[in-house]
Amino acid sequence: MAPAILTQRPKILFLDAYDSFSNNIVALVEQNVDVDVVKIFIDDPLLKGINASGDQAAFLECLKGFDAIIAGPGPGWAKCDEDVGLMKNLWELQDENLIPILGICLGFQSLCLAFGADIERLDEPKHGIISTVLHKGQSIFRDVEQLLATQYHSLQVKLNHPIQTKRAVRYPAQLWEPTETCPHLEPLAWDFHSERNGAVLMGVKHIQKPFWGVQFHPESICTNDEGKRIIQNWWEDALAWKRKRMFRNVPKQSPLSTSESLPKSFDDFWRELGFYNSKKHSTTFPRRDFTAKLDSGTLAPEELASLVAHGDGQSLPDLPPSTVHCSTTGSGRLTVADVCELLDIPRHEAIVLESGLQSNLVPMAVGTGRMSRSEDNEHSWDLYKGLTGHNPAPFGAYMRMHNVHILSSSPERYISWDRSQSAQCRPIKGTVQKKPGITAETANAILSSSKERAENLMIVDLTRHQLHGVYGSDNVRVSQLMEVEEYETLWQLVSVVDAVPSGIRKPMTPEEWEDPAEYASGSGKQSVPYLGFQAFVESLPPGSMTGAPKKRSCEILHKEEDGKRRGIYSGVLGYLDVGGGGDFSVVIRTAIKIDSPDNDKEDVWRIGAGGAVTSQSTPEGEYEEMLAKFQSTARAFKPQPPAKRISKSKRVEIIEPDNPQFAELLANMRGGEELSLDDAQIMLRAVERELRRRTAAGEEGTLAEAEAEGGFN
């Protein structure tokens, strides 16, 4: 294949298998290698449509516009053609069309499968697990020191290697030798982290073709900097291969053809890919590390004595995204991942119905509890005040719109952005309920476990991916990674991801907003791109409520929940600033009521709660976490204990048993009438203020007179 040597900057094609970390890989490559990356989905309609007849001409011509390819990660199985799409065609490239390729995760498995390996399930899946990868320092692992790599996979490559079949090798060097089953694949790295899994292949290279692959995710926030070095090494090896190939067997005399290299029908095809049309012209280009001066003054790469010049062009046009409808209204059958508790509240009673809980993981909880309520707390505003008192949270919200009441005490910021379009997300994963015996140290220990950190890490990497897709490769930072924050009823594991447009020093949260002079004057605001709102839209639904990979997770949830709607639980709630900012929370720790004209005798409140299910989850643990989250909100609907009443004989003992002046005061209050503790304390403070005033003024008077002055006659 004639390489794209006439571009101003090298181009890498990224084949995206609808993964939730793809943009992080693009960012990693663009930040560490001097290239532009063009992303195409594995089922790209243009290429897939042209190739429907089996003709690969269009696909091969597309590849000529790139210097290398990355076959990315994604959900699914390498043996399923639908899951790998165009990726499968890469490994079938013949000699004249070869191009350097790096496979990551699914791309790695697809590469190995194409050259004799098998794909099997891991006994112990790796979802957000960080482990040390063993390597020999060869090929793309050269000069790489200790590699701590993040893994997101439940399948593994089997080479029929002795270290996999017998869990042993005869001599150390055998670890790095190809097998009879896969003679063209040279092992480069292994993971021995899990005794259950044994040796898991982490890296390979093809011994004849320019194909490399890694199972782990070099782009993850928790993969150390050696992951960057691997990407740089791969690119160096790709360029070296291109230099060697470009000028092999070059004839001494062969004129350069300037005729059109393709039929005119392909012009529209190239325009769709963002390249200039193929046409007759001469081009001057700088000498690069993969160009060389020919003594003959002529150039004829490979068999064809022609070059196809492709200019810089632009990125691919936006293609219709593959969407999965994740409804956010109504309610339906609920599983452990989506629990909707019903609080049916007649005028003086509350009924907690748990019989609607359905779960394939834990036994169904069935039961009814009744609790009395006073009319003082029957209004939604009073309930909200009670909720914020029991469970104060930074993103509390009260909304009453006609017949809809929303009481929220959410601790999780979905996304905020200021008027400069700097954005911030605060994903939460990992929860410990406050209860007897659970100290801050205990909570920290629990939230430092592999399970809790894996859940949080997965959402952090997902959030980075979403923000990279809007703000670009150089403008997303993790300012807080998996720190424990304390709330009234819970401890939570919280991370903070910031996105800052070029030229802005740091993100600002709404708490730091200022009203700039240019906004007041109306100048400059038209030129501000609405990146924050774009990130808000493109990141829905919240990743902390879907998991990753998001597309596949939504498909599974949609199926498991029979397509029923969840209600606004797991959606977002917030506001748009007229000046261009916004702030939204994730709808958790929230109660919702919709008044019905057909039911004026009871109020029905819904509280959603759930837990993230990963390979390390247990049914009991997730159920307990779900109930802890539910109870933090449901406490507002529990009957409050009656105010403590104090009789005349016990007032002194409860308030201040050692102070005779207080005894005299309380004895005179309201002629011995019973008081609530709160009333007694209020009156006591009023009298105390009056006594202090008289003392400061040099006045004299009895406690009874002070009581009268305080308004308690």
XYZ file of C-alpha atoms in Angstrom:
713
model
C 0.000 0.000 0.000
C 1.376 3.409 -0.932
C 1.714 5.327 2.331
C 0.242 8.748 2.866
C 3.560 10.579 2.794
C 2.258 13.850 1.358
C 0.193 14.941 4.326
C 1.384 17.852 6.429
C 1.018 15.728 9.547
C 0.772 11.958 9.767
C -2.729 10.608 10.204
C -3.789 7.627 12.278
C -7.117 5.918 11.708
C -8.884 4.872 14.906
C -11.493 2.137 14.470
C -14.011 2.678 17.261
C -16.013 -0.338 18.432
C -18.451 1.861 20.395
C -16.310 1.804 23.505
C -16.668 4.241 26.408
C -12.938 4.989 26.582
C -12.126 5.577 22.891
C -11.667 9.339 23.135
C -9.140 8.811 25.928
C -7.018 6.715 23.554
C -7.273 9.391 20.879
C -6.175 11.977 23.449
C -3.275 9.806 24.638
C -1.999 9.375 21.079
C -2.375 13.022 20.071
C -0.701 14.207 23.280
C 2.317 11.922 22.947
C 2.792 11.528 19.196
C 2.899 14.253 16.541
C -0.123 13.006 14.594
C -3.763 13.685 13.882
C -6.256 10.944 14.693
C -9.407 10.343 12.635
C -12.065 8.192 14.302
C -14.384 5.911 12.304
C -16.875 3.441 13.755
C -16.458 -0.241 12.957
C -19.801 -0.240 11.117
C -19.200 3.019 9.273
C -22.146 3.244 6.841
C -20.074 4.613 3.971
C -17.431 1.900 4.004
C -19.777 -0.868 5.042
C -22.263 0.069 2.368
C -19.697 0.115 -0.423
C -18.303 -3.201 0.715
C -21.676 -4.932 0.922
C -20.921 -6.851 -2.275
C -17.666 -8.097 -0.863
C -15.560 -5.655 -2.897
C -12.807 -4.259 -0.653
C -11.558 -1.603 -3.069
C -13.140 1.305 -1.213
C -11.931 0.090 2.171
C -8.397 -0.386 0.882
C -8.435 3.026 -0.749
C -9.552 4.541 2.554
C -6.568 3.016 4.330
C -4.178 4.680 1.873
C -5.017 7.996 3.459
C -3.486 6.957 6.783
C -0.045 6.204 8.119
C -1.184 3.697 10.759
C -4.300 2.251 12.367
C -5.453 1.618 15.928
C -8.099 -1.080 16.360
C -9.734 0.033 19.575
C -11.478 -1.598 22.521
C -15.170 -2.291 22.764
C -17.834 -4.541 24.232
C -18.519 -7.882 22.704
C -16.687 -10.924 21.417
C -13.904 -11.026 18.850
C -15.556 -14.081 17.259
C -18.703 -12.068 16.517
C -18.421 -10.266 13.177
C -20.964 -7.665 14.270
C -18.886 -6.777 17.338
C -15.629 -6.247 15.408
C -17.031 -4.986 12.094
C -14.371 -3.551 9.773
C -11.699 -4.537 12.272
C -11.762 -8.076 10.934
C -10.741 -6.850 7.472
C -7.483 -5.415 8.799
C -5.910 -8.780 9.483
C -6.736 -9.964 5.944
C -4.632 -7.247 4.290
C -2.218 -8.659 1.752
C 1.405 -7.661 1.368
C 0.904 -4.715 -0.966
C -1.760 -3.207 1.320
C -0.095 -3.684 4.695
C -0.108 -0.808 7.168
C 1.103 -0.643 10.806
C -1.701 -1.546 13.233
C -2.020 -1.520 17.020
C -4.851 -3.515 18.582
C -6.091 -2.568 22.053
C -8.315 -4.865 24.145
C -10.984 -6.036 21.654
C -8.644 -5.065 18.804
C -5.898 -7.129 20.442
C -8.197 -10.145 20.765
C -9.336 -9.777 17.153
C -5.703 -9.725 16.004
C -4.802 -12.861 17.945
C -7.942 -14.706 16.842
C -7.078 -14.032 13.196
C -3.719 -15.774 13.600
C -4.717 -18.967 15.356
C -5.498 -18.047 18.958
C -8.700 -18.819 20.819
C -10.773 -16.504 23.012
C -12.004 -17.792 26.373
C -13.688 -16.365 29.439
C -11.605 -15.417 32.426
C -12.395 -17.238 35.641
C -12.010 -13.880 37.373
C -13.042 -10.955 35.118
C -10.982 -7.767 35.164
C -13.161 -4.665 35.348
C -11.189 -1.638 36.475
C -8.425 -3.802 37.958
C -4.877 -2.424 38.147
C -2.030 -4.931 38.097
C 1.677 -5.203 37.308
C 2.389 -6.464 33.793
C 5.462 -8.647 33.247
C 7.440 -7.945 30.068
C 10.926 -8.526 28.676
C 11.558 -5.001 27.430
C 11.307 -6.007 23.771
C 9.572 -4.372 20.799
C 6.989 -1.810 21.951
C 7.932 -2.577 25.584
C 11.557 -1.480 25.172
C 12.768 1.022 27.781
C 9.521 0.434 29.696
C 10.072 0.062 33.429
C 7.504 -1.328 35.881
C 4.148 -1.181 34.139
C 0.999 -0.748 36.236
C -1.860 -1.230 33.814
C -5.647 -0.957 34.055
C -7.650 -3.831 32.628
C -11.283 -3.871 31.477
C -11.986 -7.333 30.100
C -13.730 -10.592 30.901
C -12.221 -12.563 27.994
C -8.639 -13.608 27.337
C -6.447 -14.764 24.463
C -5.290 -18.391 24.578
C -2.201 -19.211 22.510
C -2.056 -22.802 23.752
C 1.153 -21.730 25.478
C 2.608 -24.033 28.164
C 2.322 -21.231 30.712
C -1.438 -21.236 29.991
C -2.064 -24.967 29.602
C 0.362 -26.344 32.204
C 0.911 -23.137 34.160
C 4.632 -23.750 33.781
C 7.481 -23.455 31.274
C 10.565 -25.633 30.910
C 12.915 -22.641 30.840
C 12.337 -18.873 31.309
C 12.946 -17.950 27.674
C 10.048 -20.185 26.627
C 7.695 -17.575 28.060
C 8.477 -15.305 25.105
C 8.427 -17.891 22.305
C 5.617 -18.391 19.770
C 3.572 -21.569 20.061
C 2.848 -24.243 17.480
C -0.779 -23.131 17.509
C 0.110 -19.476 16.851
C 3.553 -19.531 15.186
C 3.282 -15.942 13.943
C 2.455 -14.353 17.315
C 5.331 -13.504 19.635
C 4.312 -12.949 23.284
C 5.495 -9.597 24.646
C 3.805 -9.344 28.058
C 1.905 -11.405 30.649
C -0.197 -10.826 33.749
C 0.150 -13.241 36.679
C -1.966 -11.184 39.093
C -4.752 -13.743 39.618
C -4.181 -17.326 40.715
C -7.594 -18.288 39.347
C -6.814 -16.941 35.878
C -3.189 -18.022 35.768
C -1.068 -16.425 33.036
C -3.062 -13.943 30.938
C -1.506 -12.685 27.708
C -1.064 -8.902 27.761
C 0.864 -8.132 24.573
C 1.935 -9.621 21.225
C 3.592 -8.748 17.939
C 3.270 -10.462 14.582
C 6.685 -11.755 13.550
C 6.201 -10.894 9.851
C 3.574 -8.171 9.591
C 3.492 -4.721 11.257
C 0.833 -5.774 13.775
C 1.084 -5.247 17.538
C -1.461 -5.568 20.320
C -2.036 -5.058 24.051
C -4.852 -6.366 26.233
C -4.720 -3.592 28.850
C -5.793 0.053 28.538
C -2.770 2.383 28.278
C -5.078 5.416 28.315
C -6.677 4.793 31.726
C -6.069 7.414 34.398
C -4.654 4.668 36.637
C -2.241 3.175 34.094
C 1.129 4.685 34.943
C 3.248 6.760 32.548
C 4.797 3.650 31.036
C 1.583 3.336 29.043
C 2.531 6.530 27.198
C 5.955 5.080 26.457
C 4.364 2.029 24.825
C 2.358 4.259 22.471
C 5.499 6.221 21.580
C 7.437 2.997 20.955
C 4.690 1.656 18.716
C 4.725 4.810 16.610
C 8.520 4.687 16.312
C 8.310 1.064 15.172
C 5.542 1.938 12.723
C 7.668 4.685 11.152
C 10.688 2.389 10.999
C 8.624 -0.229 9.177
C 7.333 2.394 6.753
C 10.849 3.692 6.013
C 12.102 0.205 5.308
C 9.147 -0.692 3.134
C 8.817 2.532 1.162
C 12.072 2.321 -0.702
C 12.706 -1.364 -1.014
C 13.196 -2.562 -4.563
C 12.915 0.956 -5.995
C 13.802 0.972 -9.730
C 16.573 3.366 -10.704
C 14.583 4.978 -13.500
C 10.828 5.222 -13.389
C 8.993 8.412 -14.230
C 6.420 9.678 -11.800
C 2.926 9.398 -13.176
C 0.647 12.377 -12.585
C -2.530 10.825 -13.908
C -5.578 10.372 -11.775
C -5.016 7.362 -9.602
C -8.705 6.557 -9.138
C -11.878 6.927 -11.136
C -13.692 10.195 -10.628
C -16.406 8.294 -8.769
C -14.162 8.156 -5.721
C -13.940 11.952 -5.393
C -17.110 12.119 -3.320
C -15.849 9.232 -1.250
C -12.686 11.131 -0.329
C -14.627 14.276 0.356
C -16.732 12.338 2.848
C -13.567 11.187 4.575
C -12.324 14.751 4.860
C -9.498 14.586 2.305
C -8.881 16.666 -0.803
C -9.974 15.215 -4.094
C -7.508 13.122 -6.069
C -6.383 15.217 -9.029
C -3.435 16.121 -11.262
C -1.068 18.459 -9.485
C 2.424 18.700 -8.121
C 3.055 19.037 -4.407
C 6.049 20.243 -2.460
C 6.416 18.600 0.907
C 9.063 18.774 3.639
C 11.487 15.936 4.039
C 10.468 13.752 6.950
C 12.116 10.931 8.808
C 10.466 8.438 6.485
C 11.554 10.166 3.212
C 14.857 9.851 1.409
C 16.634 11.416 -1.569
C 16.909 9.174 -4.631
C 19.992 9.441 -6.800
C 17.976 8.763 -9.917
C 15.695 11.719 -9.247
C 12.637 9.542 -9.736
C 10.294 7.790 -7.353
C 8.276 4.622 -7.764
C 7.048 3.061 -4.534
C 6.234 -0.619 -4.912
C 4.641 -1.783 -8.147
C 2.723 1.427 -8.891
C 4.674 4.392 -10.246
C 2.195 6.881 -8.853
C 1.427 8.751 -5.686
C -1.969 9.696 -4.398
C -1.701 13.062 -2.680
C -4.101 13.711 0.143
C -4.043 17.095 1.841
C -4.758 17.850 5.440
C -8.503 18.053 4.986
C -10.733 18.110 8.012
C -12.043 15.500 10.386
C -14.831 13.196 9.387
C -18.293 14.719 9.188
C -20.639 13.952 12.019
C -22.400 10.662 11.402
C -25.754 9.732 12.887
C -24.875 8.130 16.217
C -26.099 4.685 17.092
C -28.491 5.408 19.904
C -30.211 3.428 22.602
C -33.287 5.020 24.124
C -32.858 5.289 27.896
C -36.169 6.620 29.115
C -36.361 8.947 32.077
C -40.094 9.220 32.720
C -42.672 6.922 34.200
C -42.044 3.777 36.209
C -42.047 0.041 35.711
C -40.693 -3.352 36.757
C -37.579 -2.806 38.798
C -34.423 -4.793 39.434
C -31.579 -4.552 41.917
C -29.985 -1.942 39.662
C -33.126 0.189 39.650
C -35.226 0.108 42.795
C -38.262 2.316 43.140
C -39.755 2.352 46.620
C -43.331 3.565 46.898
C -44.329 5.676 49.852
C -48.132 5.858 49.847
C -49.037 8.615 52.259
C -52.680 9.082 53.269
C -53.464 12.254 55.138
C -52.275 10.912 58.492
C -50.398 7.719 57.645
C -47.495 6.573 55.513
C -47.302 3.100 53.998
C -43.939 1.879 52.757
C -44.496 -0.724 50.066
C -41.529 -2.980 49.373
C -43.422 -5.700 47.530
C -42.555 -4.032 44.232
C -38.890 -4.963 44.577
C -37.803 -7.543 42.029
C -34.318 -8.957 41.778
C -32.608 -11.897 40.175
C -29.733 -11.542 42.630
C -31.401 -11.512 46.037
C -34.691 -12.811 47.469
C -37.613 -10.486 46.953
C -38.274 -8.267 49.945
C -41.970 -8.220 50.775
C -43.508 -6.262 53.607
C -45.599 -3.296 54.664
C -44.890 -0.821 57.413
C -47.272 1.803 58.786
C -46.263 4.982 60.548
C -48.314 7.894 61.777
C -47.719 11.402 60.407
C -48.903 14.754 61.650
C -50.563 17.281 59.404
C -47.677 19.674 60.055
C -45.480 17.654 57.695
C -47.913 16.706 54.971
C -46.790 19.379 52.501
C -43.888 18.760 50.161
C -41.980 21.841 51.319
C -42.089 20.634 54.912
C -40.909 17.221 53.776
C -38.054 18.822 51.865
C -36.957 20.745 54.946
C -37.011 17.497 56.862
C -35.022 15.769 54.128
C -32.305 18.409 54.094
C -32.170 18.247 57.864
C -31.732 14.476 57.918
C -29.539 14.239 54.834
C -27.945 17.588 53.920
C -26.191 17.445 50.551
C -24.413 19.964 48.317
C -26.882 19.644 45.436
C -30.219 19.727 47.206
C -33.207 20.884 45.182
C -36.913 21.495 45.669
C -39.201 21.785 42.668
C -42.968 22.124 42.523
C -44.432 22.409 39.056
C -48.219 22.182 39.056
C -48.832 18.604 40.202
C -45.193 17.443 40.275
C -43.151 17.619 43.488
C -39.419 16.825 43.545
C -37.411 16.682 46.766
C -33.723 16.016 46.145
C -30.703 15.767 48.419
C -28.262 14.586 45.766
C -24.568 14.528 46.704
C -23.423 14.059 43.091
C -22.703 16.773 40.564
C -23.381 15.524 37.047
C -21.803 18.499 35.308
C -21.429 22.222 35.838
C -19.955 24.803 33.519
C -19.282 28.494 33.925
C -19.666 31.326 31.446
C -16.182 30.714 30.086
C -17.382 27.142 29.297
C -15.037 25.460 31.769
C -16.784 22.316 32.997
C -16.588 20.060 36.034
C -17.997 16.598 36.768
C -18.013 14.895 40.188
C -18.740 11.182 39.668
C -19.550 9.210 42.826
C -19.121 5.451 43.127
C -18.581 3.714 46.435
C -20.868 4.157 49.455
C -20.627 3.248 53.136
C -23.565 3.873 55.478
C -22.996 5.525 58.816
C -24.048 3.159 61.563
C -22.766 1.942 64.921
C -19.317 0.415 64.647
C -18.467 2.141 61.348
C -15.849 4.827 61.958
C -14.204 7.137 59.446
C -11.202 4.814 59.438
C -13.448 1.824 58.736
C -15.185 3.662 55.902
C -11.839 4.616 54.362
C -10.683 1.010 54.520
C -13.861 -0.251 52.840
C -13.759 2.417 50.136
C -10.092 1.651 49.460
C -10.961 -1.905 48.445
C -10.365 -3.101 44.905
C -14.112 -3.365 44.266
C -15.000 0.183 45.287
C -12.040 1.750 43.498
C -12.737 -0.272 40.348
C -16.301 1.095 40.204
C -15.113 4.669 40.623
C -12.220 4.293 38.191
C -14.537 2.988 35.487
C -16.764 6.065 35.754
C -13.789 8.447 35.897
C -12.421 6.997 32.653
C -15.907 7.185 31.126
C -16.265 10.832 32.184
C -12.861 11.674 30.699
C -13.929 10.036 27.443
C -17.114 12.110 27.291
C -15.339 15.404 28.001
C -12.482 14.620 25.602
C -15.079 14.183 22.879
C -16.165 17.811 23.298
C -13.134 19.679 24.658
C -10.406 17.878 22.714
C -7.283 16.003 23.653
C -5.390 18.573 25.721
C -8.089 20.109 27.868
C -9.320 17.464 30.335
C -7.780 16.885 33.769
C -8.590 14.781 36.834
C -8.178 17.156 39.787
C -9.406 14.713 42.460
C -9.116 10.956 42.141
C -11.076 8.640 44.434
C -11.132 10.593 47.693
C -13.517 9.811 50.560
C -16.040 12.541 51.376
C -18.288 12.522 54.437
C -22.017 13.303 54.365
C -24.692 13.268 57.050
C -25.635 9.608 56.626
C -22.960 8.223 54.300
C -19.333 8.199 53.272
C -18.798 8.335 49.500
C -15.862 7.836 47.122
C -15.724 10.939 44.928
C -13.610 12.020 41.945
C -13.501 15.354 40.123
C -12.880 15.736 36.378
C -12.360 19.208 34.877
C -12.483 20.366 31.265
C -11.025 23.744 30.347
C -11.171 25.342 26.876
C -7.866 26.477 25.425
C -6.731 29.758 26.963
C -8.662 29.335 30.230
C -6.502 28.765 33.296
C -8.819 26.694 35.462
C -12.453 25.642 35.706
C -14.842 27.552 37.919
C -17.813 26.066 39.716
C -21.013 28.091 40.177
C -19.858 28.919 43.692
C -16.950 30.878 42.131
C -18.801 32.556 39.278
C -18.414 36.244 38.654
C -20.492 38.439 36.391
C -17.911 39.669 33.857
C -18.102 43.215 32.589
C -18.289 42.029 28.999
C -21.469 40.110 29.806
C -23.069 43.165 31.342
C -22.162 45.217 28.280
C -23.210 42.462 25.914
C -19.808 42.340 24.217
C -18.016 39.133 23.343
C -20.684 36.684 24.427
C -21.699 35.819 20.866
C -18.267 34.341 20.154
C -18.248 31.949 23.116
C -18.757 28.351 21.951
C -21.289 26.521 24.077
C -18.957 23.682 24.967
C -20.461 23.181 28.416
C -23.969 22.655 27.108
C -22.644 20.402 24.356
C -20.842 18.269 26.947
C -24.039 18.198 29.018
C -26.089 16.890 26.099
C -23.557 14.397 24.766
C -22.855 12.896 28.200
C -26.465 11.898 28.901
C -27.491 9.653 30.551
C -25.121 10.005 33.532
C -22.346 7.439 33.345
C -22.507 6.749 37.066
C -26.028 5.407 36.496
C -25.241 3.306 33.406
C -21.741 1.981 33.892
C -19.398 1.270 31.004
C -19.328 0.562 28.169
C -22.343 2.845 28.183
C -23.999 1.811 24.926
C -23.928 -1.897 25.739
C -24.935 -1.238 29.361
C -27.980 0.732 28.233
C -28.940 -2.073 25.870
C -28.716 -4.611 28.692
C -30.630 -2.400 31.149
C -33.309 -1.731 28.552
C -33.746 -5.462 28.047
C -33.619 -6.404 31.729
C -36.189 -3.751 32.625
C -38.498 -4.805 29.764
C -38.216 -1.378 28.188
C -40.129 0.196 31.072
C -39.334 3.743 32.129
C -37.557 4.548 35.366
C -39.011 7.930 36.154
C -36.682 10.864 36.626
C -34.595 8.747 38.991
C -31.101 8.372 37.465
C -31.676 11.418 35.265
C -30.366 14.926 35.920
C -31.753 18.034 37.595
C -30.412 21.565 37.506
C -30.545 24.927 35.786
C -29.173 26.913 32.860
C -27.612 30.287 33.594
C -28.818 33.040 31.262
C -25.179 34.077 30.875
C -24.178 30.729 29.383
C -23.401 28.536 32.398
C -25.227 25.652 34.005
C -25.186 23.223 36.908
C -26.847 19.809 37.106
C -26.911 17.008 39.643
C -27.620 13.315 39.207
C -31.127 12.467 40.424
C -30.301 10.223 43.363
C -31.417 10.489 47.020
C -34.585 12.007 45.576
C -38.320 11.624 46.213
C -40.897 12.369 43.517
C -44.655 12.791 43.786
C -47.165 13.371 41.003
C -50.580 14.476 42.252
C -53.474 12.612 40.715
C -56.958 14.160 40.431
C -58.368 10.657 40.857
C -56.777 10.193 44.263
C -57.303 12.919 46.857
C -56.903 10.640 49.877
C -53.260 9.681 49.646
C -49.926 10.897 48.332
C -47.627 8.513 46.465
C -43.907 9.279 46.683
C -41.265 7.367 44.751
C -37.641 7.023 45.843
C -35.151 5.371 43.492
C -32.055 3.565 44.732
C -29.582 1.139 43.223
C -26.026 -0.108 43.103
C -23.338 -0.732 40.516
C -22.936 -4.414 39.734
C -19.403 -5.444 38.736
C -17.495 -8.706 38.639
C -16.504 -8.193 42.280
C -20.041 -7.497 43.525
C -22.019 -9.777 45.816
C -25.835 -9.859 45.821
C -25.972 -9.219 49.564
C -23.478 -6.356 49.398
C -25.250 -4.574 46.557
C -28.633 -5.026 48.219
C -27.321 -3.599 51.480
C -25.808 -0.620 49.661
C -29.073 -0.043 47.828
C -31.055 -0.011 51.065
C -28.539 2.348 52.698
C -29.064 4.831 49.872
C -32.828 4.433 50.083
C -32.911 4.947 53.854
C -30.904 8.183 53.610
C -33.897 9.682 51.788
C -36.744 7.710 53.351
C -35.884 9.058 56.812
C -37.688 12.258 55.888
C -40.932 10.266 55.652
C -40.565 8.441 58.929
C -42.720 9.680 61.821
C -40.843 12.065 64.052
C -40.819 11.224 67.763
C -43.163 13.502 69.724
C -41.516 16.521 71.284
C -40.065 15.722 74.643
C -42.452 16.965 77.373
C -41.119 17.957 80.731
C -43.264 18.133 83.835
C -42.769 20.717 86.560
C -40.882 18.228 88.702
C -38.402 17.274 85.945
C -37.691 20.585 84.251
C -34.695 21.428 86.376
C -33.211 17.951 85.998
C -33.423 18.056 82.204
C -32.404 21.658 81.627
C -29.856 22.506 84.301
C -29.966 20.416 87.485
C -27.218 22.311 89.315
C -28.427 25.862 88.844
C -30.968 27.183 91.423
C -31.661 30.270 89.352
C -32.831 28.085 86.474
C -34.956 26.123 88.912
C -36.658 29.350 90.018
C -37.123 30.392 86.413
C -38.683 27.133 85.323
C -40.885 26.948 88.371
C -42.433 30.301 87.485
C -42.943 29.616 83.789
C -46.574 29.389 82.776
C -47.769 28.291 86.146
C -46.378 24.766 85.973
C -47.840 24.011 82.574
C -46.011 21.260 80.652
C -43.551 22.556 78.066
C -41.693 21.023 75.196
C -37.953 20.928 75.578
C -37.566 23.238 72.597
C -39.980 25.814 74.078
C -38.184 25.737 77.411
C -34.832 26.338 75.744
C -36.201 29.216 73.668
C -37.655 30.902 76.737
C -34.486 30.295 78.677
C -32.390 32.048 76.038
C -34.778 35.019 75.994
C -34.615 35.445 79.759
C -30.844 35.056 79.702
C -30.585 37.870 77.162
C -32.764 40.120 79.349
C -30.611 39.415 82.434
C -27.464 40.231 80.506
C -28.986 43.476 79.286
C -29.894 44.520 82.841
C -26.480 43.557 84.187
C -24.727 45.573 81.506
C -26.972 48.564 82.258
C -26.465 48.282 86.029
C -30.149 47.628 86.612
C -31.555 45.387 89.315
C -34.446 42.977 89.053
C -35.689 39.527 89.858
C -35.820 36.563 87.540
C -39.568 36.875 87.471
C -39.245 40.454 86.234
C -36.745 39.315 83.623
C -39.217 36.633 82.587
C -41.934 39.209 82.179
C -39.639 41.476 80.158
C -38.779 38.499 77.966
C -42.431 38.144 77.018
C -43.324 34.998 78.981
C -46.066 36.302 81.281
